Coordinates of N, CA and C in Angstrom, one line a residue:
M29 N -43.1 248.6 143.7 CA -43.3 250.0 143.3 C -42.6 250.2 142.0
S30 N -43.3 250.7 141.1 CA -42.7 251.1 139.8 C -42.4 252.6 139.8
E31 N -42.9 253.3 138.8 CA -42.7 254.7 138.7 C -43.4 255.5 139.8
I32 N -42.8 256.6 140.2 CA -43.5 257.4 141.2 C -44.5 258.3 140.5
P33 N -45.8 258.1 140.8 CA -46.9 258.9 140.2 C -46.8 260.3 140.6
D34 N -47.5 261.1 139.9 CA -47.5 262.6 140.2 C -48.6 262.8 141.2
F35 N -48.3 262.9 142.5 CA -49.3 263.1 143.5 C -49.4 264.6 143.9
L36 N -50.6 265.0 144.3 CA -50.8 266.3 144.8 C -51.0 266.3 146.3
N37 N -50.8 267.4 146.9 CA -51.1 267.6 148.3 C -50.3 266.6 149.3
G38 N -49.1 266.3 148.9 CA -48.3 265.5 149.7 C -48.7 264.0 149.8
E39 N -49.5 263.5 148.9 CA -49.9 262.1 149.0 C -48.7 261.2 148.8
I40 N -47.7 261.6 148.0 CA -46.6 260.8 147.8 C -45.8 260.5 149.1
V41 N -45.8 261.5 150.0 CA -45.2 261.3 151.3 C -45.9 260.3 152.1
A42 N -47.3 260.4 152.1 CA -48.1 259.5 152.8 C -48.0 258.0 152.3
M43 N -47.9 257.9 150.9 CA -47.8 256.6 150.3 C -46.4 256.0 150.7
L44 N -45.4 256.8 150.7 CA -44.1 256.2 151.0 C -44.0 255.9 152.5
A45 N -44.7 256.7 153.4 CA -44.7 256.4 154.8 C -45.4 255.0 155.0
D46 N -46.5 254.8 154.3 CA -47.1 253.4 154.4 C -46.2 252.3 154.0
H47 N -45.4 252.5 152.9 CA -44.4 251.5 152.5 C -43.3 251.3 153.5
I48 N -42.9 252.4 154.1 CA -41.9 252.3 155.2 C -42.4 251.4 156.4
E49 N -43.6 251.8 156.8 CA -44.2 251.0 157.9 C -44.4 249.6 157.6
A50 N -44.8 249.3 156.3 CA -45.0 247.9 155.9 C -43.6 247.2 155.9
R51 N -42.6 247.8 155.4 CA -41.3 247.2 155.3 C -40.7 246.9 156.7
F52 N -40.8 247.8 157.6 CA -40.2 247.6 158.9 C -41.2 247.1 160.0
E53 N -42.4 246.9 159.5 CA -43.4 246.3 160.4 C -43.6 247.1 161.7
M54 N -43.6 248.4 161.6 CA -43.9 249.2 162.8 C -44.3 250.6 162.4
P55 N -45.1 251.3 163.2 CA -45.5 252.7 162.8 C -44.2 253.6 162.6
L56 N -44.4 254.5 161.7 CA -43.2 255.4 161.4 C -42.7 256.1 162.6
D57 N -43.6 256.7 163.4 CA -43.0 257.4 164.6 C -42.3 256.6 165.5
E58 N -42.7 255.3 165.6 CA -41.9 254.4 166.5 C -40.6 254.0 165.8
L59 N -40.6 253.9 164.5 CA -39.3 253.6 163.8 C -38.3 254.8 164.0
V60 N -38.9 256.0 163.8 CA -38.0 257.2 164.0 C -37.4 257.2 165.4
R61 N -38.2 256.9 166.4 CA -37.7 256.9 167.8 C -36.6 255.9 168.0
S62 N -36.9 254.7 167.4 CA -35.9 253.6 167.6 C -34.6 254.0 166.9
V63 N -34.7 254.6 165.7 CA -33.5 255.0 165.0 C -32.7 256.1 165.7
S64 N -33.5 257.0 166.3 CA -32.8 258.1 167.1 C -32.1 257.6 168.3
Q65 N -32.7 256.5 168.9 CA -32.1 256.0 170.1 C -30.9 255.1 169.8
A66 N -30.9 254.4 168.7 CA -29.8 253.5 168.3 C -29.6 253.6 166.8
P67 N -28.9 254.7 166.4 CA -28.8 255.0 164.9 C -27.9 253.9 164.2
F68 N -27.1 253.2 164.9 CA -26.2 252.2 164.2 C -26.7 250.8 164.3
A69 N -27.9 250.6 164.9 CA -28.4 249.3 165.1 C -28.8 248.7 163.7
T70 N -29.5 249.4 162.9 CA -30.0 248.9 161.6 C -29.7 250.0 160.6
V71 N -28.7 249.7 159.7 CA -28.3 250.7 158.7 C -29.5 251.0 157.8
A72 N -30.2 250.0 157.4 CA -31.3 250.2 156.5 C -32.4 251.1 157.1
A73 N -32.8 250.9 158.3 CA -33.8 251.7 158.9 C -33.3 253.2 159.1
T74 N -32.0 253.3 159.5 CA -31.5 254.6 159.6 C -31.4 255.4 158.3
S75 N -31.1 254.7 157.3 CA -31.0 255.3 155.9 C -32.4 255.8 155.5
V76 N -33.4 254.9 155.6 CA -34.7 255.2 155.2 C -35.3 256.3 156.0
V77 N -35.1 256.3 157.3 CA -35.6 257.4 158.2 C -35.0 258.7 157.8
H78 N -33.7 258.7 157.6 CA -33.0 260.0 157.2 C -33.5 260.5 155.8
A79 N -33.7 259.6 154.9 CA -34.2 260.0 153.5 C -35.6 260.4 153.6
Y80 N -36.4 259.8 154.4 CA -37.8 260.2 154.6 C -37.9 261.6 155.2
G81 N -37.0 261.9 156.2 CA -37.0 263.2 156.8 C -36.7 264.3 155.7
R82 N -35.7 264.0 154.9 CA -35.4 264.9 153.8 C -36.6 265.1 152.8
L83 N -37.3 264.0 152.6 CA -38.5 264.1 151.7 C -39.5 265.0 152.3
T84 N -39.8 264.8 153.6 CA -40.8 265.6 154.2 C -40.4 267.1 154.2
R85 N -39.1 267.4 154.4 CA -38.7 268.8 154.4 C -38.8 269.3 152.9
A86 N -38.5 268.5 151.9 CA -38.7 268.9 150.5 C -40.2 269.2 150.2
Q87 N -41.1 268.3 150.8 CA -42.5 268.5 150.5 C -43.0 269.8 151.2
T88 N -42.5 270.1 152.4 CA -42.9 271.4 153.0 C -42.4 272.6 152.2
A89 N -41.2 272.5 151.7 CA -40.6 273.6 150.9 C -41.5 273.8 149.6
L90 N -41.9 272.7 149.0 CA -42.7 272.7 147.8 C -44.1 273.4 148.1
E91 N -44.7 273.0 149.2 CA -46.0 273.6 149.6 C -45.8 275.1 149.9
E92 N -44.8 275.5 150.5 CA -44.5 276.9 150.7 C -44.3 277.7 149.4
A93 N -43.6 277.1 148.5 CA -43.4 277.7 147.2 C -44.7 277.8 146.4
E94 N -45.5 276.8 146.5 CA -46.8 276.8 145.8 C -47.7 277.9 146.4
N95 N -47.7 278.0 147.7 CA -48.5 279.0 148.3 C -48.1 280.4 147.9
A96 N -46.8 280.6 147.9 CA -46.3 281.9 147.5 C -46.7 282.2 146.0
L97 N -46.6 281.2 145.2 CA -47.0 281.4 143.8 C -48.5 281.7 143.6
V98 N -49.3 281.0 144.4 CA -50.7 281.3 144.3 C -51.1 282.7 144.7
I99 N -50.4 283.1 145.8 CA -50.7 284.5 146.3 C -50.2 285.5 145.2
A100 N -49.1 285.3 144.6 CA -48.6 286.2 143.5 C -49.5 286.1 142.3
L101 N -50.0 285.0 142.0 CA -50.9 284.9 140.8 C -52.2 285.6 141.1
E102 N -52.7 285.5 142.3 CA -54.0 286.2 142.7 C -53.8 287.7 142.6
T103 N -52.7 288.2 142.8 CA -52.5 289.7 142.8 C -51.9 290.2 141.5
A104 N -51.5 289.3 140.6 CA -51.0 289.7 139.3 C -52.1 290.3 138.4
S105 N -51.6 291.3 137.7 CA -52.6 291.9 136.7 C -52.1 291.7 135.3
G106 N -53.0 291.7 134.4 CA -52.6 291.5 133.0 C -52.5 290.1 132.6
E107 N -52.2 289.9 131.3 CA -52.1 288.5 130.8 C -50.7 288.0 130.9
V108 N -49.7 288.9 130.9 CA -48.3 288.5 130.9 C -47.8 288.5 132.4
L109 N -47.2 287.4 132.8 CA -46.6 287.4 134.1 C -45.3 288.1 134.2
D110 N -45.1 288.8 135.3 CA -43.9 289.6 135.4 C -42.8 288.7 136.0
D111 N -41.6 289.2 136.0 CA -40.4 288.5 136.4 C -40.5 287.9 137.8
P112 N -41.0 288.6 138.9 CA -41.1 288.0 140.2 C -42.1 286.8 140.2
V113 N -43.2 286.8 139.5 CA -44.1 285.7 139.4 C -43.4 284.5 138.7
M114 N -42.8 284.8 137.6 CA -42.1 283.7 136.9 C -41.0 283.1 137.7
S115 N -40.3 283.9 138.5 CA -39.3 283.4 139.4 C -39.9 282.5 140.4
L116 N -41.1 282.8 140.9 CA -41.8 281.9 141.9 C -42.2 280.6 141.2
A117 N -42.6 280.7 139.9 CA -43.0 279.5 139.2 C -41.8 278.6 139.0
H118 N -40.6 279.2 138.7 CA -39.4 278.4 138.6 C -39.0 277.8 139.9
Q119 N -39.3 278.5 141.0 CA -39.0 278.0 142.3 C -39.9 276.8 142.6
V120 N -41.1 276.8 142.2 CA -42.0 275.7 142.4 C -41.5 274.5 141.6
N121 N -41.1 274.7 140.4 CA -40.5 273.6 139.5 C -39.3 273.0 140.2
R122 N -38.4 273.8 140.7 CA -37.2 273.3 141.4 C -37.6 272.5 142.7
A123 N -38.6 273.0 143.4 CA -39.1 272.3 144.6 C -39.7 270.9 144.2
V124 N -40.4 270.9 143.1 CA -41.0 269.6 142.7 C -39.9 268.6 142.3
E125 N -38.9 269.1 141.6 CA -37.8 268.2 141.3 C -37.1 267.7 142.5
A126 N -36.9 268.6 143.5 CA -36.2 268.2 144.7 C -37.1 267.1 145.5
R127 N -38.3 267.4 145.6 CA -39.2 266.5 146.3 C -39.2 265.1 145.6
D128 N -39.3 265.1 144.2 CA -39.3 263.9 143.5 C -38.0 263.1 143.6
T129 N -36.9 263.8 143.7 CA -35.6 263.2 143.8 C -35.5 262.5 145.2
H130 N -36.0 263.2 146.2 CA -36.0 262.6 147.6 C -37.0 261.4 147.6
A131 N -38.1 261.5 146.9 CA -39.1 260.3 146.9 C -38.4 259.1 146.2
Q132 N -37.7 259.4 145.1 CA -37.1 258.3 144.4 C -36.0 257.7 145.3
W133 N -35.3 258.5 146.0 CA -34.3 257.9 146.9 C -34.9 257.0 148.0
V134 N -36.0 257.5 148.6 CA -36.7 256.7 149.6 C -37.2 255.4 149.0
R135 N -37.8 255.5 147.8 CA -38.2 254.3 147.1 C -37.1 253.3 146.8
A136 N -35.9 253.8 146.4 CA -34.8 253.0 146.1 C -34.3 252.3 147.4
L137 N -34.3 253.0 148.5 CA -33.9 252.4 149.8 C -34.8 251.3 150.2
L138 N -36.1 251.5 149.9 CA -37.1 250.5 150.3 C -37.0 249.2 149.4
E139 N -36.4 249.4 148.2 CA -36.3 248.2 147.3 C -35.1 247.4 147.6
V140 N -34.2 247.8 148.5 CA -33.1 247.0 148.8 C -33.6 245.8 149.6
P141 N -33.2 244.6 149.3 CA -33.7 243.4 150.0 C -33.4 243.5 151.5
A142 N -34.4 243.1 152.3 CA -34.2 243.2 153.7 C -33.3 242.0 154.2
G143 N -32.5 242.2 155.2 CA -31.7 241.2 155.8 C -30.3 241.0 155.1
K144 N -30.1 241.7 154.0 CA -28.8 241.6 153.3 C -27.8 242.6 154.0
P145 N -26.6 242.1 154.4 CA -25.7 243.0 155.0 C -25.1 244.0 153.9
S146 N -24.8 245.1 154.3 CA -24.3 246.1 153.4 C -22.8 246.1 153.4
T147 N -22.2 244.9 153.4 CA -20.7 244.9 153.4 C -20.3 244.7 151.9
R148 N -19.1 245.2 151.6 CA -18.5 245.0 150.3 C -17.6 243.8 150.3
T149 N -17.7 243.1 149.2 CA -16.8 241.9 149.1 C -15.6 242.2 148.2
G150 N -15.7 243.1 147.3 CA -14.6 243.4 146.5 C -13.7 244.5 147.0
A151 N -12.7 244.8 146.3 CA -11.7 245.9 146.7 C -12.4 247.2 146.6
V152 N -12.1 248.1 147.5 CA -12.6 249.4 147.5 C -11.6 250.4 146.9
S153 N -11.9 251.1 145.9 CA -10.9 252.1 145.3 C -10.7 253.2 146.3
R154 N -9.5 253.7 146.4 CA -9.2 254.8 147.3 C -9.1 256.1 146.5
L155 N -9.5 257.1 147.2 CA -9.4 258.4 146.7 C -7.9 258.9 146.7
T156 N -7.5 259.3 145.5 CA -6.1 259.8 145.4 C -6.1 261.3 145.3
T157 N -5.1 261.9 145.9 CA -4.9 263.3 145.9 C -3.9 263.8 144.9
A158 N -3.3 262.8 144.2 CA -2.3 263.1 143.2 C -2.9 263.5 141.9
L159 N -2.4 264.5 141.2 CA -3.0 264.8 139.9 C -2.5 263.8 138.9
P160 N -3.3 263.5 137.9 CA -2.9 262.6 136.9 C -1.7 263.2 136.0
V161 N -0.8 262.4 135.6 CA 0.3 262.8 134.8 C -0.1 262.7 133.3
A162 N 0.1 263.7 132.6 CA -0.2 263.7 131.2 C 0.8 262.9 130.4
A163 N 0.3 262.1 129.4 CA 1.2 261.3 128.6 C 2.0 262.3 127.6
P164 N 3.2 262.0 127.4 CA 4.0 262.9 126.5 C 3.3 262.9 125.1
A165 N 3.3 264.0 124.4 CA 2.8 264.1 123.1 C 3.6 263.4 122.1
Q166 N 3.0 262.7 121.2 CA 3.8 262.0 120.1 C 3.6 262.8 118.9
P167 N 4.7 262.9 118.1 CA 4.6 263.7 116.9 C 3.7 262.9 115.9
A168 N 2.9 263.6 115.1 CA 2.0 263.0 114.1 C 2.9 262.4 113.0
R169 N 2.5 261.3 112.6 CA 3.1 260.6 111.5 C 2.3 260.8 110.2
I170 N 2.9 261.4 109.3 CA 2.2 261.7 108.0 C 2.8 260.8 107.0
G171 N 2.0 260.0 106.4 CA 2.5 259.1 105.3 C 2.2 259.6 104.0
I172 N 2.9 259.3 103.0 CA 2.6 259.7 101.6 C 1.8 258.6 101.0
A173 N 0.6 259.1 100.5 CA -0.3 258.2 99.8 C 0.3 257.8 98.4
R174 N 0.3 256.6 98.1 CA 0.8 256.2 96.8 C -0.3 255.6 95.9

């Protein structure tokens, strides 16, 4: 899978569902059931199912925003759109961005090679709660040009 194409009517969700089913070699609803029964059995499956659920919720929000915008456009009068209609248009744009972000995340999870453990081999940095200490200021050295 390369770039995510611009799909309409939720086709991107269906396309990614097909890729999930192919990757895990089982129907998506069966995969969701097995993940809900044993969420820690396969980290990859759990991650993909979780990300796919967020994608479907983002797609639903997008469709609702688009429907609201269509209704507002049908009742709008004049050539200039008023602020509430423009607000709905911006909401649709944000919903598209959210949906695309979730789709990219699902795609990235699907590209992780199967069978590789998700263990880290290097040192893990720890979160520190101490504030950094500022270095003392050094006076500027001004030289005389000769």
